[in-house]
Short mmCIF file of C-alpha atoms and ligand atoms in Angstrom, two decimals:
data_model
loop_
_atom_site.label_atom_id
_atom_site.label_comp_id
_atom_site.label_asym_id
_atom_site.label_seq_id
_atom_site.Cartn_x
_atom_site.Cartn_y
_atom_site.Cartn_z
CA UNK A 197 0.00 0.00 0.00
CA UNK A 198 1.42 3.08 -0.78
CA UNK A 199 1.72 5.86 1.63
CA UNK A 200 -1.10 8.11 -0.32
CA UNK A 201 -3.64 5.42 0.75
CA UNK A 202 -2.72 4.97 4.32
CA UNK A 203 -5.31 6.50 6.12
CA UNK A 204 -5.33 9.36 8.55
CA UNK A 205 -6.32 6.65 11.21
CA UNK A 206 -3.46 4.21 10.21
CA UNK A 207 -1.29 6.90 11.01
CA UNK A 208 -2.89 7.23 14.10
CA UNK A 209 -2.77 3.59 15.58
CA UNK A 210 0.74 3.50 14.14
CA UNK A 211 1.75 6.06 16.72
CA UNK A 212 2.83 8.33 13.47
CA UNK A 213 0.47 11.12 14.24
CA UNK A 214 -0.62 12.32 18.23
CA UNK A 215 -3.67 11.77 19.13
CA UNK A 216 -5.96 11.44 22.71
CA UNK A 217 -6.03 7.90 22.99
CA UNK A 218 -8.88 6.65 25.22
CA UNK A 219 -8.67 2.68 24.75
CA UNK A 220 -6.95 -0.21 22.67
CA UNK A 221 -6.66 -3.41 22.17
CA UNK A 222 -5.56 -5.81 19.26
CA UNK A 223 -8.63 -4.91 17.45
CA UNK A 224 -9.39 -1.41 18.06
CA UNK A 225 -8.27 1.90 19.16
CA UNK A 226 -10.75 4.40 20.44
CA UNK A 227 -9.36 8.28 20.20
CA UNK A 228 -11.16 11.19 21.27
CA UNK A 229 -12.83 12.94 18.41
CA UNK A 230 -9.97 16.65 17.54
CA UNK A 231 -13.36 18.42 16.77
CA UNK A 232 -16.12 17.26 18.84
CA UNK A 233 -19.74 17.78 18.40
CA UNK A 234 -20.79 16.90 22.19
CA UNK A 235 -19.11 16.95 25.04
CA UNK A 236 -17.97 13.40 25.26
CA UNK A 237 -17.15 12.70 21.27
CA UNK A 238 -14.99 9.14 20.73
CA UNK A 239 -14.20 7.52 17.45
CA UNK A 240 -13.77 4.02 17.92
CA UNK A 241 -11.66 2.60 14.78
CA UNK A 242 -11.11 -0.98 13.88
CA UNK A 243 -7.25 -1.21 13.29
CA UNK A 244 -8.18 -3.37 10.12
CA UNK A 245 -8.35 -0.38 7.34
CA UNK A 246 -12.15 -1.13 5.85
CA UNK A 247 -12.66 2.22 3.95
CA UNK A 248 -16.24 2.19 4.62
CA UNK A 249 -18.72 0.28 6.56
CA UNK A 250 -20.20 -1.38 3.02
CA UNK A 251 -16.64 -2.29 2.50
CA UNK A 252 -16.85 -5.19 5.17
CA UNK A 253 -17.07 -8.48 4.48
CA UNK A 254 -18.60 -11.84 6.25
CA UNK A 255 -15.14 -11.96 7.51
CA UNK A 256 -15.45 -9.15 9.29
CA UNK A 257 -18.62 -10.06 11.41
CA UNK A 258 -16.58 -10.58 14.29
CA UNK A 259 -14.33 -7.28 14.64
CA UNK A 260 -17.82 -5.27 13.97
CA UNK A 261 -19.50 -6.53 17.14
CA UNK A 262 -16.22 -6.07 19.09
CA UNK A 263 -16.89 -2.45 18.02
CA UNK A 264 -19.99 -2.27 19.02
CA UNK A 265 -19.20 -3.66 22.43
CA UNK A 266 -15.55 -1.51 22.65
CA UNK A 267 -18.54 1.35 22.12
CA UNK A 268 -20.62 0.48 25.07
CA UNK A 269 -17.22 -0.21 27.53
CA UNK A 270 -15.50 3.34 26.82
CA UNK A 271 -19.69 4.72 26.97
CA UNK A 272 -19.33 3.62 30.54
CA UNK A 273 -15.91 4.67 31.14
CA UNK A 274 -16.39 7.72 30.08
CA UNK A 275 -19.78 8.12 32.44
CA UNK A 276 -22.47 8.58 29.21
CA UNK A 277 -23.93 5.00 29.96
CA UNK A 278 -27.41 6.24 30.37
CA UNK A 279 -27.72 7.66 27.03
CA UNK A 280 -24.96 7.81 23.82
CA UNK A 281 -25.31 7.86 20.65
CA UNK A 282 -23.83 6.09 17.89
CA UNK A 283 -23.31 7.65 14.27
CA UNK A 284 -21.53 6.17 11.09
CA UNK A 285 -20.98 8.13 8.22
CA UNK A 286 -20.97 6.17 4.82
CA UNK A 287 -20.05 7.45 1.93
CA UNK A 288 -18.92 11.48 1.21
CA UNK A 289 -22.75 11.77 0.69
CA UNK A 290 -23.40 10.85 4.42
CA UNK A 291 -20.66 13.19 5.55
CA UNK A 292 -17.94 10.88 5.94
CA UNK A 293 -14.56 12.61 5.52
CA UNK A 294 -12.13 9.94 6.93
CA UNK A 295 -11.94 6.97 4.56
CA UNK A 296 -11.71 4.41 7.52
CA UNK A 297 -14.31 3.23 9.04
CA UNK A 298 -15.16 4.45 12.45
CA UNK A 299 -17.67 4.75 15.15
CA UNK A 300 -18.79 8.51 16.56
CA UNK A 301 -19.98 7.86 20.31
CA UNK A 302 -21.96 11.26 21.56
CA UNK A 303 -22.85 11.84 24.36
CA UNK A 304 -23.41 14.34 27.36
CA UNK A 305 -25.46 16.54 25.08
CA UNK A 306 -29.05 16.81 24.80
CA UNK A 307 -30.36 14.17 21.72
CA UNK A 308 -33.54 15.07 19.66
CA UNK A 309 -35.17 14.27 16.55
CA UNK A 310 -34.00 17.48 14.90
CA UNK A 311 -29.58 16.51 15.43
CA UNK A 312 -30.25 13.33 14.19
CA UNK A 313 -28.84 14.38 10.19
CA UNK A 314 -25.74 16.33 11.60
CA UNK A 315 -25.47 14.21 14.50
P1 AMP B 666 -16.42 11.42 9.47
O1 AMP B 666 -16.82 12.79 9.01
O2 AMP B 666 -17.58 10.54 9.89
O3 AMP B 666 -15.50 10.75 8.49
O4 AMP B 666 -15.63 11.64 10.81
C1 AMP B 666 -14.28 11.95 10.85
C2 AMP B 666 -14.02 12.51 12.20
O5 AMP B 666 -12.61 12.47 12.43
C3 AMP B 666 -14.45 13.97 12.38
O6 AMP B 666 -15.38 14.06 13.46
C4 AMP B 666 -13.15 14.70 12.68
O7 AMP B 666 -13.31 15.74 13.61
C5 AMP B 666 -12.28 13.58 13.21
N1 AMP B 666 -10.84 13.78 13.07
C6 AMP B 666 -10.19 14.22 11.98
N2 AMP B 666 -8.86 14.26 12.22
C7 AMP B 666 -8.68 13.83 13.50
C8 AMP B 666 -7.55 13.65 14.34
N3 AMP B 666 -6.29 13.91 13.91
N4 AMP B 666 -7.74 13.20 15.60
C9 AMP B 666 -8.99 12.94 16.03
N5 AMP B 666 -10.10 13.08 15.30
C10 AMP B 666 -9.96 13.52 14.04
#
C-alpha cells in the first residue's frame, strides 16, 4: 500500500500522528474525536483499514461486534452509559470525511429528533 492510501487513522494507531487515545486493544483503538460535536465525542476505529462500513465483508462479522461492544465499555468509562449515541458516516454523501471506518460515540449533550442528520 502506498503511503497516499494509508489513512489518517493508520497513522494514528501506528503512533505516526498524536492523538488522545482513550482505549486499545488488538482490534481497536478508540481516540477522542480533535473536533467534537458533544461533550464526550470518541471515534472508535477498527485497526483493520475497511474504507467504509459497506466495505466489510462476512469476515469481518466478528471485529464489527467487538466495536460495538468496545462502544458500550469506553460509553461507561467515560460516564455517558445512560444515554450515547452512535453515528456512522458512509459514503462522502453521508458526511464521511475519513476513509476508515469508524464509530462517533456522543454523548453528554441533549439528543432530539431534529440533530439526528448532523449528528
Ligand atoms: P467522518 O466525518 O464521519 O469521516 O468523521 C471523521 C471525524 O474524524 C471527524 O469528526 C473529525 O473531527 C475527526 N478527526 C479528523 N482528524 C482527527 C484527528 N487527527 N484526531 C482525532 N479526530 C480527528
Amino acid at each position: 500500500m502506498s503511503d497516499a492510501q494509508v489513512s489518517l487513522f493508520t497513522r494514528i494507531i501506528n503512533r505516526e500522528i498524536p492523538a488522545d487515545i482513550v482505549y486499545e486493544d488488538d482490534q481497536c483503538i478508540v481516540i477522542n474525536d480533535i473536533a467534537p460535536q458533544a461533550p464526550v465525542h470518541m471515534l472508535v476505529i477498527p485497526r483493520k483499514p475497511l474504507a467504509m462500513l459497506v466495505d466489510a465483508g462476512p469476515e469481518d462479522k466478528m471485529v464489527m461486534g467487538h466495536l460495538l461492544w468496545v462502544a458500550g465499555e469506553v460509553a461507561r468509562m467515560r460516564g455517558v452509559d445512560e444515554a450515547f449515541r452512535l453515528v456512522i458516516n458512509n459514503g462522502a454523501g453521508a458526511g464521511q470525511t475519513v476513509f476508515h471506518l469508524h464509530l462517533h460515540v456522543l454523548g453528554n449533550t441533549q439528543f432530539d429528533e431534529t440533530n439526528l442528520a448532523t449528528f
